[in-house]
Amino acid sequence: MKSRLLPIFLTLFFCLNFHLFAQQSLPRLAKKGTTTQLIVDDKPFIILGGELGNSTATTAENMKTVWSKLKTMNLSTVLVPVYWELIEPKEGKFDFKLYQDLILEARQNEMKLVFLWFGSWKNSMSSHAPAWVKLNQGKYPRVKDNTGRSQEILSSFSENVLQADKNAFENLMRFIKDFDSKDRTVILMQVENEIGMLPSARDYQTLANDAFYQPVPAELLQYMQNHKDQLVPEFYEIWKKNGYKTTGNWEEIFGKGLHTDEIFMAYFYADFTDKITEAGKKIYDLPMFVNAALNKAGREPGNYPSAGPLPHLMDVWKSAGKAIDFLSPDFYNPDFKHWCDLYTRQGDVLFVPEHVFDNSVAAKALYTIGHYEGLGFSPFSIESTQKPEEEPLGKMYGLIKELTPLITSHQGLGKIKGAMLSKSDQETIVRLGKYEFIVKHDYTLSWTPGARTETWPLASAIIIQTAENEFYIAGSGVVITTKSTENKDLNIGILKVDEGNFIDKQWTVKRHLNGDQTHQGRHINIGTNQFAIQRVEFYGYR
Ligand code: DGJ
């Protein structure tokens, strides 16, 4: 009798106390249709980010004036370095007080954190290694360049370096798990920072030289054979040129030259970083990524940081970096679309963890979300603004924040398009359902005051299809006309267009647009200094 009642009692107890058991899951990546979303607190999340300047978060005192700026700019997430030298000043003695304070402050300001592990490498160099590592060069060897000169760069071929870095990272993940797994303020980890070999394409110290004349690891060769049809063309061509060999050392498989030195180095950087990532995830399973300093056109590896997670080395990084969730570009270079296209060409998700904080970031943030359906965007040195309330980025983040439920529920389904326009790239065409949208820069309207100016601000828009004839269009500096993709004899008219906001997730109309605002029904327009959302219904007429 007793034993028959027990399951009933337990079920009742569990149901009544469900809230005590219902723990939200950890931040994770999840595939949705054609894209990948970051799920935080069980909901899709967009990183409206900003990365702090390198020394800003080194004391809690120095952070005091920063939070209000970030809030004013509508950030959802702050990217903050964790410096190895500060968390493990003495070997084996860890101090996480700085990061406890930071997590508490982030929670108070309703923001999430991405931690950037400044471990063995930060912008190629090992400047954030603790003194006890730097001073013990016998145990923690440095790389040597092609002249045999030591650099202030720890060698990825050293087991001691790997173990010391791994131990520190494991302790960091244990701290985050213990301190934060209930609130989940830390949502993503970047492992190391802008890895890359300088000033030569590869390491020439003894351990590295030994590895260079060993056979190429089976892991990489197998990956190349399994993905032969999907390899990035730059890498595929090198393999092809050398006869698609499947056994041999690095020079036998890829030929002699700096490109081979770089491939070799990339494999071992990826392998090292993968081991750190895997060990960290075993303790606390957050999504983890790596970032790259983009190479400048025409330069040889070693003149730029060689062997980082760059587009031409994606396959090498992916073969050795199985625990690493994605590779990300840092932008201090022009050609935003070009590089983002390269990073997404194998179907990978885009996240822009760094972009120089210039006047293009607002437009690019929206384009990252609208065109690439990316995880998010983050200008570097975000706290450097003196007028956060005037930052276009803050206004754009405000729009994306309002639109987040609409964006995330339509991602991956072919319902979202983005456009980005400049003086040299004034017009683009996107298609959604039975409509073709001709999206032009606002200054193409001859009567706008900016039309005759020398420089045009970067403009961008997102278009979200919510029903057959209904769209939400948001952004800044665009003018849009529409055609039917099905019938060239059918004219498309604007049935209704309202400007408004999502207030508590409810669409709330601010103005009904007509007259000059739609050029008497001819177009949709969001002016250059406006940041707006419009809800539009179209219809066909003959
Ligand atoms: C890229 C690095 O990742 C950042 O930490 C910073 O050094 C910027 N470059 C430049 O200031």
PDB file of C-alpha atoms in Angstrom, residues 4-21:
ATOM      1  CA  ARG A   4       1.935   2.311  -4.295  1.00  0.00           C
ATOM      2  CA  LEU A   5       1.287   5.746  -2.811  1.00  0.00           C
ATOM      3  CA  LEU A   6       4.899   6.835  -2.992  1.00  0.00           C
ATOM      4  CA  PRO A   7       5.012   7.584  -6.767  1.00  0.00           C
ATOM      5  CA  ILE A   8       1.757   9.575  -6.484  1.00  0.00           C
ATOM      6  CA  PHE A   9       3.135  11.538  -3.585  1.00  0.00           C
ATOM      7  CA  LEU A  10       6.387  12.221  -5.439  1.00  0.00           C
ATOM      8  CA  THR A  11       4.543  13.381  -8.586  1.00  0.00           C
ATOM      9  CA  LEU A  12       2.352  15.725  -6.552  1.00  0.00           C
ATOM     10  CA  PHE A  13       5.368  17.079  -4.696  1.00  0.00           C
ATOM     11  CA  PHE A  14       7.238  17.700  -7.956  1.00  0.00           C
ATOM     12  CA  CYS A  15       4.254  19.420  -9.619  1.00  0.00           C
ATOM     13  CA  LEU A  16       3.594  21.731  -6.670  1.00  0.00           C
ATOM     14  CA  ASN A  17       7.253  22.680  -6.460  1.00  0.00           C
ATOM     15  CA  PHE A  18       7.899  22.764 -10.182  1.00  0.00           C
ATOM     16  CA  HIS A  19       9.301  26.280 -10.063  1.00  0.00           C
ATOM     17  CA  LEU A  20      12.057  25.065  -7.737  1.00  0.00           C
ATOM     18  CA  PHE A  21      13.164  22.446 -10.260  1.00  0.00           C
TER      19      PHE A  21
END
